[in-house]
mmCIF file of C-alpha atoms in Angstrom:
data_model
loop_
_atom_site.group_PDB
_atom_site.id
_atom_site.type_symbol
_atom_site.label_atom_id
_atom_site.label_comp_id
_atom_site.label_asym_id
_atom_site.label_seq_id
_atom_site.Cartn_x
_atom_site.Cartn_y
_atom_site.Cartn_z
ATOM 1 C CA GLN S 281 -14.894 5.584 8.325
ATOM 2 C CA GLN S 282 -12.639 6.540 5.463
ATOM 3 C CA GLN S 283 -9.589 8.193 6.996
ATOM 4 C CA VAL S 284 -8.319 9.470 3.648
ATOM 5 C CA LYS S 285 -10.687 10.639 0.931
ATOM 6 C CA GLN S 286 -9.478 10.586 -2.664
ATOM 7 C CA SER S 287 -10.887 12.071 -5.851
ATOM 8 C CA PRO S 288 -11.591 11.676 -8.680
ATOM 9 C CA GLN S 289 -12.338 7.974 -8.952
ATOM 10 C CA SER S 290 -11.224 7.988 -12.576
ATOM 11 C CA LEU S 291 -9.403 10.433 -14.789
ATOM 12 C CA ILE S 292 -8.748 10.617 -18.516
ATOM 13 C CA VAL S 293 -6.008 12.939 -19.716
ATOM 14 C CA GLN S 294 -4.501 13.626 -23.104
ATOM 15 C CA LYS S 295 -0.844 12.832 -23.604
ATOM 16 C CA GLY S 296 1.233 15.823 -22.551
ATOM 17 C CA GLY S 297 -1.460 17.117 -20.218
ATOM 18 C CA ILE S 298 -1.439 17.514 -16.455
ATOM 19 C CA SER S 299 -3.079 14.889 -14.275
ATOM 20 C CA ILE S 300 -4.248 16.037 -10.849
ATOM 21 C CA ILE S 301 -5.446 13.743 -8.073
ATOM 22 C CA ASN S 302 -6.623 15.072 -4.738
ATOM 23 C CA CYS S 303 -6.734 13.663 -1.232
ATOM 24 C CA ALA S 304 -8.048 14.964 2.064
ATOM 25 C CA TYR S 305 -7.662 13.758 5.635
ATOM 26 C CA GLU S 306 -8.975 14.605 9.084
ATOM 27 C CA ASN S 307 -6.489 13.097 11.510
ATOM 28 C CA THR S 308 -3.966 15.786 12.439
ATOM 29 C CA ALA S 309 -1.635 13.096 13.794
ATOM 30 C CA PHE S 310 -0.808 12.038 10.233
ATOM 31 C CA ASP S 311 2.696 13.145 9.380
ATOM 32 C CA TYR S 312 3.656 11.171 6.300
ATOM 33 C CA PHE S 313 1.782 11.169 3.001
ATOM 34 C CA PRO S 314 2.908 8.775 0.261
ATOM 35 C CA TRP S 315 1.525 8.187 -3.198
ATOM 36 C CA TYR S 316 1.547 4.754 -4.762
ATOM 37 C CA GLN S 317 1.281 3.747 -8.411
ATOM 38 C CA GLN S 318 -0.168 0.361 -9.221
ATOM 39 C CA PHE S 319 -0.324 -1.427 -12.550
ATOM 40 C CA PRO S 320 -2.786 -4.288 -13.076
ATOM 41 C CA GLY S 321 -1.678 -7.486 -11.383
ATOM 42 C CA LYS S 322 1.273 -5.793 -9.656
ATOM 43 C CA GLY S 323 1.892 -4.543 -6.155
ATOM 44 C CA PRO S 324 1.696 -0.814 -5.397
ATOM 45 C CA ALA S 325 4.984 0.991 -5.955
ATOM 46 C CA LEU S 326 5.991 3.946 -3.822
ATOM 47 C CA LEU S 327 6.042 6.923 -6.155
ATOM 48 C CA ILE S 328 6.666 9.991 -4.032
ATOM 49 C CA ALA S 329 5.967 11.064 -0.467
ATOM 50 C CA ILE S 330 5.824 14.243 1.580
ATOM 51 C CA ARG S 331 5.937 15.301 5.196
ATOM 52 C CA PRO S 332 3.902 18.252 6.502
ATOM 53 C CA ASP S 333 6.910 20.489 7.103
ATOM 54 C CA VAL S 334 7.074 21.276 3.378
ATOM 55 C CA SER S 335 4.347 22.491 1.020
ATOM 56 C CA GLU S 336 5.636 20.926 -2.151
ATOM 57 C CA LYS S 337 7.894 18.122 -3.272
ATOM 58 C CA LYS S 338 8.914 17.438 -6.842
ATOM 59 C CA GLU S 339 10.521 14.349 -8.330
ATOM 60 C CA GLY S 340 10.788 14.460 -12.091
ATOM 61 C CA ARG S 341 7.318 14.835 -13.580
ATOM 62 C CA PHE S 342 5.612 14.081 -10.261
ATOM 63 C CA THR S 343 4.827 16.784 -7.719
ATOM 64 C CA ILE S 344 3.016 16.616 -4.397
ATOM 65 C CA SER S 345 1.352 19.794 -3.173
ATOM 66 C CA PHE S 346 0.491 19.854 0.515
ATOM 67 C CA ASN S 347 -1.869 22.223 2.326
ATOM 68 C CA LYS S 348 -1.592 21.601 6.051
ATOM 69 C CA SER S 349 -4.288 24.061 7.105
ATOM 70 C CA ALA S 350 -6.811 22.575 4.683
ATOM 71 C CA LYS S 351 -5.621 19.014 5.422
ATOM 72 C CA GLN S 352 -5.349 18.304 1.736
ATOM 73 C CA PHE S 353 -2.642 17.050 -0.564
ATOM 74 C CA SER S 354 -2.535 16.382 -4.251
ATOM 75 C CA LEU S 355 -0.456 14.622 -6.876
ATOM 76 C CA HIS S 356 0.341 16.430 -10.110
ATOM 77 C CA ILE S 357 1.707 14.486 -13.055
ATOM 78 C CA MET S 358 3.172 16.852 -15.608
ATOM 79 C CA ASP S 359 3.495 15.928 -19.289
ATOM 80 C CA SER S 360 1.378 12.817 -18.709
ATOM 81 C CA GLN S 361 2.344 9.804 -20.812
ATOM 82 C CA PRO S 362 0.416 6.659 -21.802
ATOM 83 C CA GLY S 363 2.838 4.703 -19.592
ATOM 84 C CA ASP S 364 1.474 6.629 -16.606
ATOM 85 C CA SER S 365 -1.876 4.887 -17.065
ATOM 86 C CA ALA S 366 -2.348 3.092 -13.763
ATOM 87 C CA THR S 367 -4.223 3.298 -10.493
ATOM 88 C CA TYR S 368 -2.912 5.823 -8.002
ATOM 89 C CA PHE S 369 -3.461 5.595 -4.266
ATOM 90 C CA CYS S 370 -2.745 8.276 -1.725
ATOM 91 C CA ALA S 371 -2.065 7.229 1.848
ATOM 92 C CA ALA S 372 -1.296 8.644 5.251
ATOM 93 C CA SER S 373 0.357 7.427 8.399
ATOM 94 C CA ALA S 374 1.286 8.743 11.805
ATOM 95 C CA ASN S 375 4.725 8.357 13.315
ATOM 96 C CA THR S 376 3.148 7.001 16.475
ATOM 97 C CA GLY S 377 2.020 3.825 14.731
ATOM 98 C CA ASN S 378 2.687 1.445 11.891
ATOM 99 C CA GLN S 379 -0.672 1.665 10.166
ATOM 100 C CA PHE S 380 -1.176 3.201 6.741
ATOM 101 C CA TYR S 381 -4.551 4.531 5.637
ATOM 102 C CA PHE S 382 -5.267 4.442 1.931
ATOM 103 C CA GLY S 383 -7.501 6.515 -0.287
ATOM 104 C CA THR S 384 -9.958 4.714 -2.541
ATOM 105 C CA GLY S 385 -7.766 5.039 -5.621
ATOM 106 C CA THR S 386 -7.867 6.896 -8.933
ATOM 107 C CA SER S 387 -7.750 5.092 -12.235
ATOM 108 C CA LEU S 388 -5.736 7.257 -14.623
ATOM 109 C CA THR S 389 -5.883 6.762 -18.369
ATOM 110 C CA VAL S 390 -3.592 8.815 -20.582
ATOM 111 C CA ILE S 391 -4.709 8.739 -24.188
ATOM 112 C CA PRO S 392 -2.214 9.291 -27.015
ATOM 113 C CA ASP V 31 17.602 -2.285 -2.218
ATOM 114 C CA THR V 32 13.879 -1.779 -1.671
ATOM 115 C CA GLU V 33 12.681 -5.233 -2.594
ATOM 116 C CA VAL V 34 10.000 -7.295 -0.954
ATOM 117 C CA THR V 35 9.606 -10.736 -2.508
ATOM 118 C CA GLN V 36 6.540 -12.949 -2.394
ATOM 119 C CA THR V 37 5.928 -16.550 -3.354
ATOM 120 C CA PRO V 38 4.083 -17.997 -5.082
ATOM 121 C CA LYS V 39 2.976 -15.482 -7.711
ATOM 122 C CA HIS V 40 -0.227 -17.391 -8.350
ATOM 123 C CA LEU V 41 -2.088 -19.920 -6.240
ATOM 124 C CA VAL V 42 -5.236 -21.885 -6.947
ATOM 125 C CA MET V 43 -6.679 -23.855 -4.088
ATOM 126 C CA GLY V 44 -9.813 -25.689 -3.142
ATOM 127 C CA MET V 45 -11.853 -24.851 -0.077
ATOM 128 C CA THR V 46 -10.454 -27.828 1.834
ATOM 129 C CA ASN V 47 -6.795 -27.186 1.040
ATOM 130 C CA LYS V 48 -4.082 -25.844 3.301
ATOM 131 C CA LYS V 49 -1.528 -23.574 1.712
ATOM 132 C CA SER V 50 0.921 -20.869 2.747
ATOM 133 C CA LEU V 51 2.020 -17.574 1.287
ATOM 134 C CA LYS V 52 5.565 -16.422 1.893
ATOM 135 C CA CYS V 53 7.123 -12.985 2.055
ATOM 136 C CA GLU V 54 10.735 -11.958 2.510
ATOM 137 C CA GLN V 55 12.624 -8.685 2.873
ATOM 138 C CA HIS V 56 16.271 -7.999 3.614
ATOM 139 C CA MET V 57 16.061 -4.268 4.178
ATOM 140 C CA GLY V 58 16.180 -4.521 7.951
ATOM 141 C CA HIS V 59 12.603 -3.321 8.261
ATOM 142 C CA ARG V 60 11.012 -4.233 11.581
ATOM 143 C CA ALA V 61 7.369 -3.820 10.577
ATOM 144 C CA MET V 62 5.759 -6.232 8.134
ATOM 145 C CA TYR V 63 2.225 -6.318 6.816
ATOM 146 C CA TRP V 64 -0.315 -8.494 5.077
ATOM 147 C CA TYR V 65 -2.930 -6.797 2.920
ATOM 148 C CA LYS V 66 -5.774 -8.163 0.859
ATOM 149 C CA GLN V 67 -6.711 -6.334 -2.317
ATOM 150 C CA LYS V 68 -9.777 -6.815 -4.453
ATOM 151 C CA ALA V 69 -9.950 -5.493 -8.002
ATOM 152 C CA LYS V 70 -10.176 -1.701 -8.258
ATOM 153 C CA LYS V 71 -10.035 -1.328 -4.459
ATOM 154 C CA PRO V 72 -7.298 -0.089 -2.144
ATOM 155 C CA PRO V 73 -5.223 -2.545 -0.130
ATOM 156 C CA GLU V 74 -7.134 -3.704 2.942
ATOM 157 C CA LEU V 75 -5.003 -4.232 6.025
ATOM 158 C CA MET V 76 -5.094 -7.692 7.558
ATOM 159 C CA PHE V 77 -2.146 -7.984 9.938
ATOM 160 C CA VAL V 78 0.831 -5.979 11.136
ATOM 161 C CA TYR V 79 3.911 -7.420 12.779
ATOM 162 C CA SER V 80 6.218 -5.091 14.656
ATOM 163 C CA TYR V 81 9.534 -6.515 15.829
ATOM 164 C CA GLU V 82 8.233 -10.009 15.061
ATOM 165 C CA LYS V 83 5.196 -9.576 17.297
ATOM 166 C CA LEU V 84 1.648 -9.320 16.012
ATOM 167 C CA SER V 85 0.590 -5.754 16.712
ATOM 168 C CA ILE V 86 -2.525 -5.368 14.577
ATOM 169 C CA ASN V 87 -5.132 -7.952 13.580
ATOM 170 C CA GLU V 88 -7.950 -6.291 11.687
ATOM 171 C CA SER V 89 -10.587 -8.821 12.767
ATOM 172 C CA VAL V 90 -9.466 -11.265 10.115
ATOM 173 C CA PRO V 91 -11.208 -14.682 10.060
ATOM 174 C CA SER V 92 -9.244 -17.484 11.700
ATOM 175 C CA ARG V 93 -8.893 -19.288 8.373
ATOM 176 C CA PHE V 94 -6.048 -16.821 7.813
ATOM 177 C CA SER V 95 -3.144 -17.401 10.200
ATOM 178 C CA PRO V 96 -0.057 -15.180 10.078
ATOM 179 C CA GLU V 97 3.386 -16.146 11.260
ATOM 180 C CA CYS V 98 6.606 -14.166 11.557
ATOM 181 C CA PRO V 99 9.475 -16.646 12.060
ATOM 182 C CA ASN V 100 12.126 -13.915 12.056
ATOM 183 C CA SER V 101 12.643 -10.278 11.149
ATOM 184 C CA SER V 102 13.002 -11.051 7.428
ATOM 185 C CA LEU V 103 10.187 -13.531 6.872
ATOM 186 C CA LEU V 104 6.436 -13.377 7.017
ATOM 187 C CA ASN V 105 4.035 -16.201 6.255
ATOM 188 C CA LEU V 106 0.304 -16.355 5.818
ATOM 189 C CA HIS V 107 -1.202 -19.787 6.376
ATOM 190 C CA LEU V 108 -4.473 -20.465 4.621
ATOM 191 C CA HIS V 109 -7.031 -23.110 5.528
ATOM 192 C CA ALA V 110 -10.631 -23.742 4.550
ATOM 193 C CA LEU V 111 -10.883 -20.587 2.480
ATOM 194 C CA GLN V 112 -14.008 -19.431 0.722
ATOM 195 C CA PRO V 113 -14.354 -18.321 -2.912
ATOM 196 C CA GLU V 114 -14.828 -14.731 -1.707
ATOM 197 C CA ASP V 115 -11.279 -14.867 -0.324
ATOM 198 C CA SER V 116 -9.973 -14.826 -3.890
ATOM 199 C CA ALA V 117 -7.879 -11.678 -4.188
ATOM 200 C CA LEU V 118 -4.372 -10.282 -4.547
ATOM 201 C CA TYR V 119 -2.516 -10.757 -1.263
ATOM 202 C CA LEU V 120 0.155 -8.190 -0.707
ATOM 203 C CA CYS V 121 3.024 -8.209 1.712
ATOM 204 C CA ALA V 122 4.727 -4.984 2.717
ATOM 205 C CA SER V 123 7.434 -3.821 5.054
ATOM 206 C CA SER V 124 8.221 -0.431 6.467
ATOM 207 C CA ARG V 125 11.029 1.367 8.181
ATOM 208 C CA ARG V 126 11.050 4.185 10.626
ATOM 209 C CA LEU V 127 13.897 6.648 10.443
ATOM 210 C CA LEU V 128 14.885 9.393 12.827
ATOM 211 C CA ARG V 129 15.840 11.499 9.821
ATOM 212 C CA GLY V 130 14.178 11.477 6.426
ATOM 213 C CA PRO V 131 10.862 9.796 5.641
ATOM 214 C CA TYR V 132 9.061 8.176 8.489
ATOM 215 C CA ASN V 133 7.266 4.898 8.018
ATOM 216 C CA GLU V 134 8.304 4.414 4.412
ATOM 217 C CA GLN V 135 6.434 1.347 3.227
ATOM 218 C CA PHE V 136 7.306 -0.946 0.352
ATOM 219 C CA PHE V 137 5.083 -3.565 -1.197
ATOM 220 C CA GLY V 138 5.845 -6.909 -2.741
ATOM 221 C CA PRO V 139 4.406 -7.961 -6.112
ATOM 222 C CA GLY V 140 1.608 -9.930 -4.487
ATOM 223 C CA THR V 141 0.197 -13.434 -4.727
ATOM 224 C CA ARG V 142 -2.881 -13.837 -6.883
ATOM 225 C CA LEU V 143 -5.056 -16.294 -4.966
ATOM 226 C CA THR V 144 -8.015 -18.091 -6.495
ATOM 227 C CA VAL V 145 -10.227 -20.231 -4.287
ATOM 228 C CA LEU V 146 -12.399 -22.728 -6.127
#
């Protein structure tokens, strides 16, 4: 059973546009929601993360929006650049354990 | 410093070989992980060590044998692998803080394993 559902599977955005990736979860015990960026042949890199006590977190061009009641969170990449082309994974974990549950990934392509 | 290192970067082995993957972190993290990742798929959890003790084994075949010699090192011993075991093997570590992010997890660059 997929604990975290991610969409879309792939996304093509023009340079300068906004990329939006969505994730949803069911387990209300989750209290930490990171996003990872992965380039081909590399390990995932922690991009930005949020806890459920805030509804939004912004770091540079990257923003997480969090809707606790809907159990959804999303990553917004503003002013998308070709260098942002990568696979993005959302994840979730609960403070009671060490396990992280990953979404299925979104392949983002930013075209010049 | 948020670095997790892994060696080797690439490994090619036959089905009868024995090899080991190594992972190291010096961030004081007490949870360490092995993941397997196939192309275009999310990381798939294999093992979790918490305070040097194996806490999660996701029904991984016995041809994969993890070892945590100390709080900074994690090994994955490989024996009699199959071609379908070819994948990117990722090590990660995480920390739990009373303040700030909980369970912040950092990945290493991975070892690209090819089984012939």
